[in-house]
mmCIF file of C-alpha atoms in Angstrom:
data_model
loop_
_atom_site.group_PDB
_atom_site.id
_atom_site.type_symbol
_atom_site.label_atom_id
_atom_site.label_comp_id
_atom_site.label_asym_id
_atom_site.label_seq_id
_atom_site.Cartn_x
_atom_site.Cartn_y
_atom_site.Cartn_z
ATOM 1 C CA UNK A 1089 -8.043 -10.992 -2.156
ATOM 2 C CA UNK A 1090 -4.941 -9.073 -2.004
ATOM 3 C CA UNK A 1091 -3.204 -6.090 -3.397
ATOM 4 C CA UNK A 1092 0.025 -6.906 -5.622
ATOM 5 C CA UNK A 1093 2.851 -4.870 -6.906
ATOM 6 C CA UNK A 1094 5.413 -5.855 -8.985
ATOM 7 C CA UNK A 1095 8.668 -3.577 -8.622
ATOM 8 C CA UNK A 1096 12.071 -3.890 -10.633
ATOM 9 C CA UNK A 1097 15.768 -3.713 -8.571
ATOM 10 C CA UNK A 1098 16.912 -1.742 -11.334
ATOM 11 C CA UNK A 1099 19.915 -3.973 -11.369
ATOM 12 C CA UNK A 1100 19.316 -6.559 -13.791
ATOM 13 C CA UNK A 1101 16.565 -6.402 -16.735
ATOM 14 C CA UNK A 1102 15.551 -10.231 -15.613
ATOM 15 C CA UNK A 1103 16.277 -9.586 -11.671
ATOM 16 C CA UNK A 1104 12.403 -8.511 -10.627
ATOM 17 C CA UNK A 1105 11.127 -8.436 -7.257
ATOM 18 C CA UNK A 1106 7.284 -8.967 -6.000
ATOM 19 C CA UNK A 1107 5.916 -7.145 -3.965
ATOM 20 C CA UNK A 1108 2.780 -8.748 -1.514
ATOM 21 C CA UNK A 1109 0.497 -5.791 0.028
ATOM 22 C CA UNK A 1110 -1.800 -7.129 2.283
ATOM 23 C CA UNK A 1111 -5.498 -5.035 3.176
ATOM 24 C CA UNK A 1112 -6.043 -5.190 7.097
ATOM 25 C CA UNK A 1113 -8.590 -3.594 8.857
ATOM 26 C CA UNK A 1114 -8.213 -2.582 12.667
ATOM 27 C CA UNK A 1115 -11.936 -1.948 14.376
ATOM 28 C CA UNK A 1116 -13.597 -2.229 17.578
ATOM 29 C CA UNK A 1117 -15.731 0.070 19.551
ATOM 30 C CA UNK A 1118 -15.654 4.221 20.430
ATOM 31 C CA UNK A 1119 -12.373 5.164 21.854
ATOM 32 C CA UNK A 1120 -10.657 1.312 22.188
ATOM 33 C CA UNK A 1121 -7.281 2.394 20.538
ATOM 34 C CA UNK A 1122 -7.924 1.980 16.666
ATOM 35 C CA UNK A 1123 -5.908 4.940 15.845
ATOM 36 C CA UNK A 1124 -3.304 4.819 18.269
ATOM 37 C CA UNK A 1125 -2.662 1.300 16.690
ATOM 38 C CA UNK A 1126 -2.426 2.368 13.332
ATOM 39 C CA UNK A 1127 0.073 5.474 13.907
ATOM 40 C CA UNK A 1128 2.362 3.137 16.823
ATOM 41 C CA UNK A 1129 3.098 0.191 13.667
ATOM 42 C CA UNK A 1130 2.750 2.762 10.899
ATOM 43 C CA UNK A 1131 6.316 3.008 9.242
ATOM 44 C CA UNK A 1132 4.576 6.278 7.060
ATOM 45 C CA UNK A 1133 3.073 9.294 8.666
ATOM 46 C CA UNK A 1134 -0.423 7.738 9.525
ATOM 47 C CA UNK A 1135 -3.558 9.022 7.638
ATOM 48 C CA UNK A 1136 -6.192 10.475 9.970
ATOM 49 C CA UNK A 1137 -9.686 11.778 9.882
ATOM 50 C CA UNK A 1138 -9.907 13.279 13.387
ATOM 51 C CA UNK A 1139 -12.347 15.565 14.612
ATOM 52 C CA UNK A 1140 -12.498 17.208 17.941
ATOM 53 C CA UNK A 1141 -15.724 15.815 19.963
ATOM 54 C CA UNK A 1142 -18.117 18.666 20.776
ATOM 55 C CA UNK A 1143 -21.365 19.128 22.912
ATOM 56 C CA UNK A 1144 -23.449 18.037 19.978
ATOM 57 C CA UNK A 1145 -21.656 14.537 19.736
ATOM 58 C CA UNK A 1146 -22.093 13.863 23.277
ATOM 59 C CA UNK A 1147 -25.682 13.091 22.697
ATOM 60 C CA UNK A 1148 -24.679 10.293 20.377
ATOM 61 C CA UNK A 1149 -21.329 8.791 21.621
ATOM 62 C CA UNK A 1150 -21.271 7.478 25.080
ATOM 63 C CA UNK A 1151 -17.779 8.537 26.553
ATOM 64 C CA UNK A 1152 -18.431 6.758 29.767
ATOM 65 C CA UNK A 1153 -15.018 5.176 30.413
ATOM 66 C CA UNK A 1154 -13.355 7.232 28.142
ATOM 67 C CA UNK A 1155 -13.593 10.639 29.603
ATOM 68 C CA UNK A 1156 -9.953 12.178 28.420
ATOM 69 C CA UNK A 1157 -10.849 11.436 24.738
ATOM 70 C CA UNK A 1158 -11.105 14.602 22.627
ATOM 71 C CA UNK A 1159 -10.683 13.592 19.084
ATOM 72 C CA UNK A 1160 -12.883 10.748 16.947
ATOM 73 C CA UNK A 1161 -12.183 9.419 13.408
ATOM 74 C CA UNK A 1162 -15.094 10.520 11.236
ATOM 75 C CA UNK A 1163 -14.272 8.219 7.822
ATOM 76 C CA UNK A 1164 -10.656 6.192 8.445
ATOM 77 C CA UNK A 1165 -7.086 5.905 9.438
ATOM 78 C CA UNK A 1166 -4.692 4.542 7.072
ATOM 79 C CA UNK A 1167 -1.010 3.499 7.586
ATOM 80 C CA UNK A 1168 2.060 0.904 6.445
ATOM 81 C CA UNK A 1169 3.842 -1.307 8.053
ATOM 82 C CA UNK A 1170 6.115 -3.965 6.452
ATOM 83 C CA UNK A 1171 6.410 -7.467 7.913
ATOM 84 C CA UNK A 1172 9.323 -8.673 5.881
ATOM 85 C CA UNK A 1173 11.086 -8.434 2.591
ATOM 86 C CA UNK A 1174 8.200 -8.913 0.228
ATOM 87 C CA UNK A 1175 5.332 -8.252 2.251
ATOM 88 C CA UNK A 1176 3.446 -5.109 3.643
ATOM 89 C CA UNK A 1177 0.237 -4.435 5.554
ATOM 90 C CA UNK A 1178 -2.177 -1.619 4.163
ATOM 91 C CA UNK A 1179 -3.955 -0.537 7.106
ATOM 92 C CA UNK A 1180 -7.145 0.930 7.591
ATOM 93 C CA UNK A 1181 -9.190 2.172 10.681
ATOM 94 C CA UNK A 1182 -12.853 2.129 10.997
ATOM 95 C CA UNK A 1183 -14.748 4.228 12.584
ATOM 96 C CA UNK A 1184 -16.553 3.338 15.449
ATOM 97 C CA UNK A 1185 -19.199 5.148 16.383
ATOM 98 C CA UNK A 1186 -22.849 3.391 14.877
ATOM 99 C CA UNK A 1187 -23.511 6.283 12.213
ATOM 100 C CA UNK A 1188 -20.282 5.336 10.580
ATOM 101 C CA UNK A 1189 -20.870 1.677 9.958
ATOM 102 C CA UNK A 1190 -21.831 2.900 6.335
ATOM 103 C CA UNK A 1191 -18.543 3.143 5.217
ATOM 104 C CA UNK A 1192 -17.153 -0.410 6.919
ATOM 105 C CA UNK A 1193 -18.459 -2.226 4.012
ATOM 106 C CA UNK A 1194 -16.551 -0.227 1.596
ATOM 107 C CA UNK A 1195 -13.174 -0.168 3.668
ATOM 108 C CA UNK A 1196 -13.461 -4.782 3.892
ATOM 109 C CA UNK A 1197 -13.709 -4.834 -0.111
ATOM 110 C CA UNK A 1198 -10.292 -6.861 -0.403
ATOM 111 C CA UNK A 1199 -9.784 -6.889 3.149
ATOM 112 C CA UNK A 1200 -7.228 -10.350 3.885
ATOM 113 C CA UNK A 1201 -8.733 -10.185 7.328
ATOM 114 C CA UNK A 1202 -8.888 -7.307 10.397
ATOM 115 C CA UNK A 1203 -7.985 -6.971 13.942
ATOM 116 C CA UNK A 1204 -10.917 -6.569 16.500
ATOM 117 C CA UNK A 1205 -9.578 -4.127 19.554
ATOM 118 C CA UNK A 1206 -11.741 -4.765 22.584
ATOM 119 C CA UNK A 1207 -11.114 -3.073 25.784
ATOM 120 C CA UNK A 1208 -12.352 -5.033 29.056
ATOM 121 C CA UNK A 1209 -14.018 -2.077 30.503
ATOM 122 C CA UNK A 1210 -16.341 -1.580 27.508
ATOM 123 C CA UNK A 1211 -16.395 -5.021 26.171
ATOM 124 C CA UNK A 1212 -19.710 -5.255 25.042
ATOM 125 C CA UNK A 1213 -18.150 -2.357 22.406
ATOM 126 C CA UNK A 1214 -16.597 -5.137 20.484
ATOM 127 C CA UNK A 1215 -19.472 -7.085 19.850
ATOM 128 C CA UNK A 1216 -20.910 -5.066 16.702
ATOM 129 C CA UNK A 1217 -17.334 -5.472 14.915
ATOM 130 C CA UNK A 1218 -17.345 -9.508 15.923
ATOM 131 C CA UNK A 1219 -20.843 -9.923 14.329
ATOM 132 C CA UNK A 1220 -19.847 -8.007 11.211
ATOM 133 C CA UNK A 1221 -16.484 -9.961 10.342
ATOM 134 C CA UNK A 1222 -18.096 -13.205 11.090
ATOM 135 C CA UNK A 1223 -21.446 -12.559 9.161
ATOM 136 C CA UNK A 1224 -19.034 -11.604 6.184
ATOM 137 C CA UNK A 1225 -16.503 -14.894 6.775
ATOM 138 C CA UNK A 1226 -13.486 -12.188 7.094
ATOM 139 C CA UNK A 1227 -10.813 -13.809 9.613
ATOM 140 C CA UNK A 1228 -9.790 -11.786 12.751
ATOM 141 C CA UNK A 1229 -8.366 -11.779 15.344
ATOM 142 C CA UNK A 1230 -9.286 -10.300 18.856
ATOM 143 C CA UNK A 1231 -6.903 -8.190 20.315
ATOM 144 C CA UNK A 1232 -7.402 -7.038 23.914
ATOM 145 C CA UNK A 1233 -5.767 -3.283 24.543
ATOM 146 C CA UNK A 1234 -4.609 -3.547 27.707
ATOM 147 C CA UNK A 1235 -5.115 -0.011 29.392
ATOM 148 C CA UNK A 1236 -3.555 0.846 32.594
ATOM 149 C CA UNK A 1237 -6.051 0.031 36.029
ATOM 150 C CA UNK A 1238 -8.162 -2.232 33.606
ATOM 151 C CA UNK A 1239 -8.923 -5.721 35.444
ATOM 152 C CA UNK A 1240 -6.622 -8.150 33.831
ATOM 153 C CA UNK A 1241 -8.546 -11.210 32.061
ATOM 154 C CA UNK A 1242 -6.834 -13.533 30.145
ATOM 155 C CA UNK A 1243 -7.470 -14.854 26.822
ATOM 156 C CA UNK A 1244 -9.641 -17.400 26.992
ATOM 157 C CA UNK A 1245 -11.870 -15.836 29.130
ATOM 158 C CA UNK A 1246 -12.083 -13.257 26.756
ATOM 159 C CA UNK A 1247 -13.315 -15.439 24.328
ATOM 160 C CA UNK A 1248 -15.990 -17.548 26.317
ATOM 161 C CA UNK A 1249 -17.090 -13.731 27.048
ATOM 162 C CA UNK A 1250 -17.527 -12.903 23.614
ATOM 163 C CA UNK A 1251 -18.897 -16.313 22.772
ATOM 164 C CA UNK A 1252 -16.237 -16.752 19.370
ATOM 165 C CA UNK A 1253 -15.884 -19.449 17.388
ATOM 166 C CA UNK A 1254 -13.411 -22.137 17.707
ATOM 167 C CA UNK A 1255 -9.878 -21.378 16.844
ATOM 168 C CA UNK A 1256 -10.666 -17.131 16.732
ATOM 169 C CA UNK A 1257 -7.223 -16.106 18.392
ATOM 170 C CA UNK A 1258 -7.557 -13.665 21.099
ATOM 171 C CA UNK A 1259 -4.174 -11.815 22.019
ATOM 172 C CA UNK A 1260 -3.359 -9.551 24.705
ATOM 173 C CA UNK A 1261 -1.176 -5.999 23.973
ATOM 174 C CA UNK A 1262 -0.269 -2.595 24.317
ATOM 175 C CA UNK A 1263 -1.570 -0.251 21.050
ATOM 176 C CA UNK A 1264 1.019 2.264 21.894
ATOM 177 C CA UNK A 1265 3.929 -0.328 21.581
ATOM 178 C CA UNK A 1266 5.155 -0.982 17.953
ATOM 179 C CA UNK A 1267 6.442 -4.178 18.470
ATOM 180 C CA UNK A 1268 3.161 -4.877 20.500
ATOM 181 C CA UNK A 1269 0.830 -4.119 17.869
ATOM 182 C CA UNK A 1270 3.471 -5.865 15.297
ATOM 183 C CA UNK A 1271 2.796 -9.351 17.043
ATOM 184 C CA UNK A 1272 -0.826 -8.113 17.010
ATOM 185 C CA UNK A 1273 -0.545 -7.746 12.733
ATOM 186 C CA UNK A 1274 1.855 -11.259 12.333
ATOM 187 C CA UNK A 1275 -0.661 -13.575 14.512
ATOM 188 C CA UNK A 1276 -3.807 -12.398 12.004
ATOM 189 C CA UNK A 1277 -1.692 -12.479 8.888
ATOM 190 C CA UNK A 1278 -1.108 -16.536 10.251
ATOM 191 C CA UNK A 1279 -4.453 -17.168 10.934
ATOM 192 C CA UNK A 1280 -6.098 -15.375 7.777
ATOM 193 C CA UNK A 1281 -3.564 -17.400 5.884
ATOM 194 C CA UNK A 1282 -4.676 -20.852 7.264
ATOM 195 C CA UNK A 1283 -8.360 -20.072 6.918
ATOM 196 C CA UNK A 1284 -8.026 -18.884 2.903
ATOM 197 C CA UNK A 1285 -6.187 -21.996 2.521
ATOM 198 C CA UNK A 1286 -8.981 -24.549 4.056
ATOM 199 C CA UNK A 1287 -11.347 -22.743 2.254
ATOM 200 C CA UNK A 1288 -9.464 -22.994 -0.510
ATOM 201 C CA UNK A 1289 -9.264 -26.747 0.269
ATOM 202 C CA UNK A 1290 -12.647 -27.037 0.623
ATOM 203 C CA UNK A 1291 -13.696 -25.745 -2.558
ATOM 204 C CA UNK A 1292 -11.415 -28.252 -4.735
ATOM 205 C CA UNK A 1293 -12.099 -31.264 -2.128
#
């Protein structure tokens, strides 16, 4: 399911343009990059929900690993990016601490697919955001943040790691780089494509 908007040029009564706006989520675990995703591709002034962490929250968020993080999204980011004439990404951040999980099923209503951030430190962070999207038959994509003096792995170990299925790309980049995450947004809108269509397929076969 997608989000469409048809808009007129203005320069000829008959001469109408359609517009293709595509819902992606980006999640993963506490502190893997969500939001620094969203605002590096964002071609709008990103949508945030930050608070600052406090002395409470430490006794519910494990920070191990991620000591120099201040700031945590509470409900969702939300940016735009547009991947060619006719076609732009709506997309929206989860939250990922456990006692926001309440609000992931109401962020995927229309969802095209998402991106899953891991980060090879914390990997087993990931898992709770694989399980949901597969559960739910939403296509992703795995996409592994790759933060400076992390151990480099490459992609397919990555996946025997996180035990995916067959065919779940798993792609390596930098969430601060726009181009990076870019690639990041094409390779799901690809894959999400090919999967609606053999399920399409299947349903008519």
């Amino acid at each position: 399911m997608a989000y469409e908007c048809s808009e007129s040029t203005g320069a000829d009564d008959d001469a109408d343009t359609t517009a293709l706006a595509l819902k992606i989520l980006v999640a993963g675990g506490f502190g893997v990059g969500k939001t620094t995703l969203v605002g590096a591709v964002s071609e709008i002034r990103p949508l945030r929900t930050e608070e600052r962490l406090s002395r409470a929250g430490e006794l519910v968020d494990d920070t191990g690993g991620v000591d120099r993080k201040t700031t945590t999204t509470v409900a969702m980011d939300f940016g735009r990016i547009t991947i060619r004439s006719g076609l732009s990404l709506y997309l929206f951040g989860t939250p990922g601490q456990d006692r926001f999980w309440f609000l992931w099923d109401e962020l995927a209503q229309g969802a095209l697919g998402a991106v899953v951030l891991a980060d090879t430190r914390r990997l087993e962070d990931c898992f709770p955001a694989v399980d949901y999207f597969e559960h739910r038959r939403i296509p992703f994509v795995v996409a592994v943040n790759c933060f400076t003096g992390a151990r480099a792995y490459g992609a397919h170990d990555v996946s025997r790691a996180l035990d995916l299925d067959r065919g779940t790309p798993v792609v390596l980049c930098d969430a601060r780089d726009r181009d990076s995450g870019k690639e990041v947004l094409i390779r799901l809108v690809e894959y999400a494509g090919r999967m609606h269509t053999a399920r399409l397929l299947d349903t008519v076969g």
